[in-house]
mmCIF file of C-alpha atoms in Angstrom:
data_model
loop_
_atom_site.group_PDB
_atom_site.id
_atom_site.type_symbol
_atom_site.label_atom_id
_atom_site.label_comp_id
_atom_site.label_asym_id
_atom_site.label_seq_id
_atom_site.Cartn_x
_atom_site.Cartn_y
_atom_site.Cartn_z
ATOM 1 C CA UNK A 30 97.622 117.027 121.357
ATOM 2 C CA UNK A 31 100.449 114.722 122.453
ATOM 3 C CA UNK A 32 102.961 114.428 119.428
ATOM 4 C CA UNK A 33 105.064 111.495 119.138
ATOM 5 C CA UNK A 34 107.862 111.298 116.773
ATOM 6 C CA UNK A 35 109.564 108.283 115.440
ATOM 7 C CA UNK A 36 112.978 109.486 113.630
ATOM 8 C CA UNK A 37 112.261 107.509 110.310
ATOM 9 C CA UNK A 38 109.151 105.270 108.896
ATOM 10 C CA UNK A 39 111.094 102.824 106.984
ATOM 11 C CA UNK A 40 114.429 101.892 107.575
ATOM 12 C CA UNK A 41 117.086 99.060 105.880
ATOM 13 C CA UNK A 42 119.942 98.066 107.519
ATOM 14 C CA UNK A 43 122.246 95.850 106.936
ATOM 15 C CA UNK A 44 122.738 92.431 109.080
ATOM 16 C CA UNK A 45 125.571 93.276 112.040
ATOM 17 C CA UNK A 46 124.949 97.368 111.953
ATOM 18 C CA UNK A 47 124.213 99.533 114.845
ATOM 19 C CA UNK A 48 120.423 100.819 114.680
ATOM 20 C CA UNK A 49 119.071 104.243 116.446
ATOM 21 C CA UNK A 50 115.528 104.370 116.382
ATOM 22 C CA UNK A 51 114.516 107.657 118.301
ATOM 23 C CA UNK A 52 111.843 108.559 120.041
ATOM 24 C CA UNK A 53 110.903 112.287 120.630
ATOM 25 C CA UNK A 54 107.520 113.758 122.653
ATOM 26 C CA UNK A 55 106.422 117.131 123.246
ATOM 27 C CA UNK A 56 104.397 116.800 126.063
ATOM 28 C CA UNK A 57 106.479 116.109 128.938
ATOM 29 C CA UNK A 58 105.369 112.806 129.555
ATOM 30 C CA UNK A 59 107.519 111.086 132.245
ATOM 31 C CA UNK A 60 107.059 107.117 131.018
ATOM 32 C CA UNK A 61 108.465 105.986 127.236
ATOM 33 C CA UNK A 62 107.903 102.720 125.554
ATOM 34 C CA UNK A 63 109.399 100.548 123.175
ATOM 35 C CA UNK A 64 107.662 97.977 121.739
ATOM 36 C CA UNK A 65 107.784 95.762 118.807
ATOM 37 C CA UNK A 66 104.148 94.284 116.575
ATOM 38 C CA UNK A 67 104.726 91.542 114.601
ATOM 39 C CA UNK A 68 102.245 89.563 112.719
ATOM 40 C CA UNK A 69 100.344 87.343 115.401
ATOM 41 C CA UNK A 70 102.766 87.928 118.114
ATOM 42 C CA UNK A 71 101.104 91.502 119.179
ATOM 43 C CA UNK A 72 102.546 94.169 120.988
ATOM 44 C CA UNK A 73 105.813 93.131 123.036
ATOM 45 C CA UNK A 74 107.630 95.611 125.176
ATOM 46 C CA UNK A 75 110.982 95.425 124.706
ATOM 47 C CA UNK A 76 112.410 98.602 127.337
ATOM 48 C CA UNK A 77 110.626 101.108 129.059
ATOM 49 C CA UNK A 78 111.356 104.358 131.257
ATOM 50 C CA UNK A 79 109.634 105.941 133.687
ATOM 51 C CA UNK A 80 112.492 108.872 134.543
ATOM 52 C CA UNK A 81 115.343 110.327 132.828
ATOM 53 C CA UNK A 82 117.984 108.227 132.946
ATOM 54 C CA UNK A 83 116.080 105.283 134.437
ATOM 55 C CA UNK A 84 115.433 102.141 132.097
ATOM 56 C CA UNK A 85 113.781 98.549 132.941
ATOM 57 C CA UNK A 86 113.756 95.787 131.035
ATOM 58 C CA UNK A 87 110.257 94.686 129.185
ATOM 59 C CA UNK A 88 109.400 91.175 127.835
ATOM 60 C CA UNK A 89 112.095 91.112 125.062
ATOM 61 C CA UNK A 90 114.991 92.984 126.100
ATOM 62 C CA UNK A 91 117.416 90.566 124.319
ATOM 63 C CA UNK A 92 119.703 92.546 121.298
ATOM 64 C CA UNK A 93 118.437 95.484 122.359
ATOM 65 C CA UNK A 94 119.542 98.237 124.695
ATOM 66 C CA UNK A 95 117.943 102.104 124.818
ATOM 67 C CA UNK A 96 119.410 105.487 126.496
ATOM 68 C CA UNK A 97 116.984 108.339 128.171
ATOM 69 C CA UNK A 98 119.417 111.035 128.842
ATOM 70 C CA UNK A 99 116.744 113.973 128.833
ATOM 71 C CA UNK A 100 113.004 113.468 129.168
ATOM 72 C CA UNK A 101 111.381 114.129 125.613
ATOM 73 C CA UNK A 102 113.788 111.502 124.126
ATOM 74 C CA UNK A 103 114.135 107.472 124.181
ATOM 75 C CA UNK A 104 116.263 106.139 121.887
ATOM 76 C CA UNK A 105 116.351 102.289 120.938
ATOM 77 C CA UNK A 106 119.295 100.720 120.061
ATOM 78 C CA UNK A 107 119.789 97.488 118.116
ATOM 79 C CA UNK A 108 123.820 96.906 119.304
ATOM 80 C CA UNK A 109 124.064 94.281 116.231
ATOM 81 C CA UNK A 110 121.487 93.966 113.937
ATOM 82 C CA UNK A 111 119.879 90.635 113.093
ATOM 83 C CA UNK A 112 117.110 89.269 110.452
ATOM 84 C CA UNK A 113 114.851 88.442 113.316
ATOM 85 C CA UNK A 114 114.918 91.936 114.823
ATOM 86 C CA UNK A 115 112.982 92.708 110.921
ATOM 87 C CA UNK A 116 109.520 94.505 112.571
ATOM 88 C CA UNK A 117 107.862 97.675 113.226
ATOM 89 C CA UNK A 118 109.120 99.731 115.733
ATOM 90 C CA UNK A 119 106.392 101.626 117.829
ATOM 91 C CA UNK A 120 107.450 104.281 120.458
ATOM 92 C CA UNK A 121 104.506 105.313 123.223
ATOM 93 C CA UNK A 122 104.379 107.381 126.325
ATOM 94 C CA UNK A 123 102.036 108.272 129.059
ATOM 95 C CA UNK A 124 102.001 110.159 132.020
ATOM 96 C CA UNK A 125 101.554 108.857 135.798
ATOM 97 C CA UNK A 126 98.165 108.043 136.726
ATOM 98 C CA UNK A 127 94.868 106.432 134.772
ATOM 99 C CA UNK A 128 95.779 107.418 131.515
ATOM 100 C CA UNK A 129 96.649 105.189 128.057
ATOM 101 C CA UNK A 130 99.424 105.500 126.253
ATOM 102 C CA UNK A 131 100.235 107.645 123.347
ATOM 103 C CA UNK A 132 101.678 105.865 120.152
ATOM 104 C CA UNK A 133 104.388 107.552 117.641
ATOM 105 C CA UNK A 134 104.209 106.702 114.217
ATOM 106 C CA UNK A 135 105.863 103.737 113.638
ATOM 107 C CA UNK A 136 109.439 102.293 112.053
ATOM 108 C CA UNK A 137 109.020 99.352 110.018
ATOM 109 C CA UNK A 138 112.790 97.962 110.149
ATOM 110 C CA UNK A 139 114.102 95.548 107.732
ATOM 111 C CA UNK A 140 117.334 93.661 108.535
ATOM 112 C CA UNK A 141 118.894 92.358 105.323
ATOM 113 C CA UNK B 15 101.426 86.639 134.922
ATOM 114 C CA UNK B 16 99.062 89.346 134.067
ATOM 115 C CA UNK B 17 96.847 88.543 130.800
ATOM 116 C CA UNK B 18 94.571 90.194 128.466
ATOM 117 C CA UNK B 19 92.938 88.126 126.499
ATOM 118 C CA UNK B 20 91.346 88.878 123.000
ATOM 119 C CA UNK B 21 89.457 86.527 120.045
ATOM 120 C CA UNK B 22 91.924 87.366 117.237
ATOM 121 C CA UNK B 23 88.941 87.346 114.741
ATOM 122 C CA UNK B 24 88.547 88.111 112.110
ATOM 123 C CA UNK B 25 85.007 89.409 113.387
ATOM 124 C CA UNK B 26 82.815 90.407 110.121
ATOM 125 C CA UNK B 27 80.004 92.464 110.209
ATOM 126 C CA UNK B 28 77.410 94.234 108.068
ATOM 127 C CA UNK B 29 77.377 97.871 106.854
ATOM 128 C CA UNK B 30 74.959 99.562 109.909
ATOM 129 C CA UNK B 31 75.056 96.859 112.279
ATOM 130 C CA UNK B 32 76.660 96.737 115.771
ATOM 131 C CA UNK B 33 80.079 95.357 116.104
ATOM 132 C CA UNK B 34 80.607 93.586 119.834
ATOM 133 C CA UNK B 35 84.553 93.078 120.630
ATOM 134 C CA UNK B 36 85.011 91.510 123.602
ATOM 135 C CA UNK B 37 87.990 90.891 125.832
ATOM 136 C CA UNK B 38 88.980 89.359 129.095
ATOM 137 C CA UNK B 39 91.719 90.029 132.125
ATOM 138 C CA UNK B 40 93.550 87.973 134.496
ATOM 139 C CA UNK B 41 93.871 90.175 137.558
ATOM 140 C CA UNK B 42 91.134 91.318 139.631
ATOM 141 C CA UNK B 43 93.381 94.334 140.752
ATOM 142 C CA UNK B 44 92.871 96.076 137.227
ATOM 143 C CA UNK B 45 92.044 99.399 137.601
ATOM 144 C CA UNK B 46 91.872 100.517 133.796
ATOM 145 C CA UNK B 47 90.892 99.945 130.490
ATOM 146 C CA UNK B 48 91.698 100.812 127.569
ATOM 147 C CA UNK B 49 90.644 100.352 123.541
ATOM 148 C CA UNK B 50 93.067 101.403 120.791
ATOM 149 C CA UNK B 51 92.194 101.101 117.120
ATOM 150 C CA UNK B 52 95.063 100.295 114.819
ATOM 151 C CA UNK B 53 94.507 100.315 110.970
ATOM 152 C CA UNK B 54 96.921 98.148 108.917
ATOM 153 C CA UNK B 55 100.184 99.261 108.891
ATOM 154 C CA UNK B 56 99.955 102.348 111.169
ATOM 155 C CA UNK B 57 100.746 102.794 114.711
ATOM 156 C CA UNK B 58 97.308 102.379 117.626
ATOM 157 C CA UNK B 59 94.773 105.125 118.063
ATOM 158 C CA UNK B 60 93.664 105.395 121.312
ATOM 159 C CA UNK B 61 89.662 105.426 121.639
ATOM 160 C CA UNK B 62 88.245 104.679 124.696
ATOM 161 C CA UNK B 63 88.889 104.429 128.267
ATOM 162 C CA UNK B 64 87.073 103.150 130.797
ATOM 163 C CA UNK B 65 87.729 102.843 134.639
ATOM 164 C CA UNK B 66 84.102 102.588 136.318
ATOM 165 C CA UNK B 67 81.787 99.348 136.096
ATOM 166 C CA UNK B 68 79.101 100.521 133.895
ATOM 167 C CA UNK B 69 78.598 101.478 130.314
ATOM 168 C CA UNK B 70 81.025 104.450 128.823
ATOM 169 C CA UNK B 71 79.045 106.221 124.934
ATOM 170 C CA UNK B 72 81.397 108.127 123.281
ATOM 171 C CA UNK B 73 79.597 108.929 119.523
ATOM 172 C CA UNK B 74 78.804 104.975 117.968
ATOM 173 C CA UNK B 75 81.424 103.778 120.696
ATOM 174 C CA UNK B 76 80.324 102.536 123.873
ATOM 175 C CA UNK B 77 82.837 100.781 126.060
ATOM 176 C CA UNK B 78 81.582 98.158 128.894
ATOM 177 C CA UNK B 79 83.682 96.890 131.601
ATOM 178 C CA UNK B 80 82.110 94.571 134.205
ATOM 179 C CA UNK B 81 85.108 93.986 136.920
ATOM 180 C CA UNK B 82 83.469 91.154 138.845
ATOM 181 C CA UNK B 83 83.646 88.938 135.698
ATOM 182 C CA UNK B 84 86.782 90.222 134.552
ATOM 183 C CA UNK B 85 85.580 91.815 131.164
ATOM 184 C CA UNK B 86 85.754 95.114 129.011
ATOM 185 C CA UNK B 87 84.002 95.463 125.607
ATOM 186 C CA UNK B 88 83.743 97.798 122.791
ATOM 187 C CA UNK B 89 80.788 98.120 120.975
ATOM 188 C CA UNK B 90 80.309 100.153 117.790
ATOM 189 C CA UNK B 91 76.870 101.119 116.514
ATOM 190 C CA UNK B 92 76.392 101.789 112.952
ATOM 191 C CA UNK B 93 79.265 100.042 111.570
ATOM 192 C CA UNK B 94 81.189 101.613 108.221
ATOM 193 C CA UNK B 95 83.859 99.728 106.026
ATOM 194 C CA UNK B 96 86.495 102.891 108.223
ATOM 195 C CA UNK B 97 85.719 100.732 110.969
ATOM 196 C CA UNK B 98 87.536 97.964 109.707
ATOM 197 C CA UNK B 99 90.594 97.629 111.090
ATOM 198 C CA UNK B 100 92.395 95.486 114.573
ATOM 199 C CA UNK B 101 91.403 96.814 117.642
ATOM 200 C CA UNK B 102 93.306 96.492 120.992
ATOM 201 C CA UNK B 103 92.308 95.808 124.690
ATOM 202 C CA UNK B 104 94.569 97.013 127.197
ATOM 203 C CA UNK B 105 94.473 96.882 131.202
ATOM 204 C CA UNK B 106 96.410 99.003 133.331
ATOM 205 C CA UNK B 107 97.651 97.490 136.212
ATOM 206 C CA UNK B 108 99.092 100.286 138.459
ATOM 207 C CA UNK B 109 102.260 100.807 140.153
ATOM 208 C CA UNK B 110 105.525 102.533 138.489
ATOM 209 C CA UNK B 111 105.793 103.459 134.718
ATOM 210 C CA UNK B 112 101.680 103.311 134.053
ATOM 211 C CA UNK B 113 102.274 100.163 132.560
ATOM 212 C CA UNK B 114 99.229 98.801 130.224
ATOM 213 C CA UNK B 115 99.059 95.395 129.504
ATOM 214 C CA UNK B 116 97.606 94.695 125.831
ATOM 215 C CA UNK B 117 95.575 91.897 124.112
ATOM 216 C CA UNK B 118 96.709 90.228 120.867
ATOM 217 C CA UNK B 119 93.807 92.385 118.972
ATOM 218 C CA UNK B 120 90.605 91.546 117.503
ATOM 219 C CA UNK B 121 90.074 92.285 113.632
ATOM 220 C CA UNK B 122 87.144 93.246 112.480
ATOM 221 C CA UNK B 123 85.926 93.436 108.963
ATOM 222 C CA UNK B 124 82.851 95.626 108.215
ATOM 223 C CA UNK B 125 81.498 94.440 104.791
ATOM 224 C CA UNK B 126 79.365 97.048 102.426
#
């Protein structure tokens, strides 16, 4: 099975930090996700690769940026946290062709 | 813009009986389909996939999709209370990264 691992499951961080949420698969999937799920809004993407060091911009790329320097990892970064970036975090990846996505775990961020 | 659309529920439903979620798509070039089950507070579970016009059993899961009206559902025979939870629709729409396209979710509530 595809394993997906999201660095922490709950996180706190203060208003104006730096965030890392990571992103680790085992599978050697070439595309990563991030999205955000908040309550009635649904799943938004926010960045997504589909190569090492490639990155495009999803729905909601505003605050954030994210880094893909080797294949099992994506890393989110929040450059300056804000209240409104409070949500869970969900990671995914999938491979080329007909095929869903894979979800990590989850981070539910709170910005304080 | 390419939608998926999804009645947010909540859909409620008898112990035993057969749940019906349904869900609609914008673009006729849709190639697959997708259903994801995410309990409250965890990350989506993928389910189902379908890519052919026809019916798709998989245990008390069978998955529709009907292309030339633009619909996929999920239907679950033998409901239980586990069942309970939001489930997603997703359309892939081809070209670079795999990208799905997801539905706001439909929650369903199976009652004892």
């Amino acid at each position: 099975d595809v394993k997906v691992t999201q660095s922490s499951r709950y996180l706190v961080k203060r208003t104006g930090e730096k965030v890392f949420l990571e992103c680790v698969q085992d599978m050697d999937h070439e595309n990563m996700f991030w999205y955000r799920q908040d309550p009635g809004l649904g799943l938004r993407l926010i960045y997504f690769s589909y190569d090492v060091k490639m990155k495009e911009k999803g729905d909601i790329p505003e605050g954030y940026s994210v880094s893909r320097e080797k294949k099992e990892r994506f890393s989110l970064i929040l450059e300056s946290a804000s209240t409104n970036q409070t949500s869970m975090y969900l990671c995914a990846t999938g491979r080329e062709g007909a095929y869903g996505y894979t979800f990590g775990s989850g981070t539910r961020l709170t910005v304080v | 813009q390419k939608e998926v659309e999804q009645n947010s529920g909540p859909l409620s439903v008898p112990e035993g009986a057969i749940a019906s979620l349904n869900c609609t798509y914008s673009d006729r070039v849709s190639q697959s389909f997708f259903w994801y089950r995410q309990y409250s507070g965890k990350s989506p579970e993928l389910i189902m996939s379908i890519y052919s016009n026809g019916d798709k059993e998989d245990g008390r899961f069978t998955a529709q999709l009907n292309k030339a009206s633009q619909y996929v559902s999920l239907l679950i025979r033998d409901s239980q209370p586990s069942d309970s939870a939001t489930y997603l629709c997703a359309a892939r729409w081809g070209g670079a990264g795999n990208m799905l396209t997801f539905g706001g979710g439909t929650r369903l509530m199976v009652k004892p």
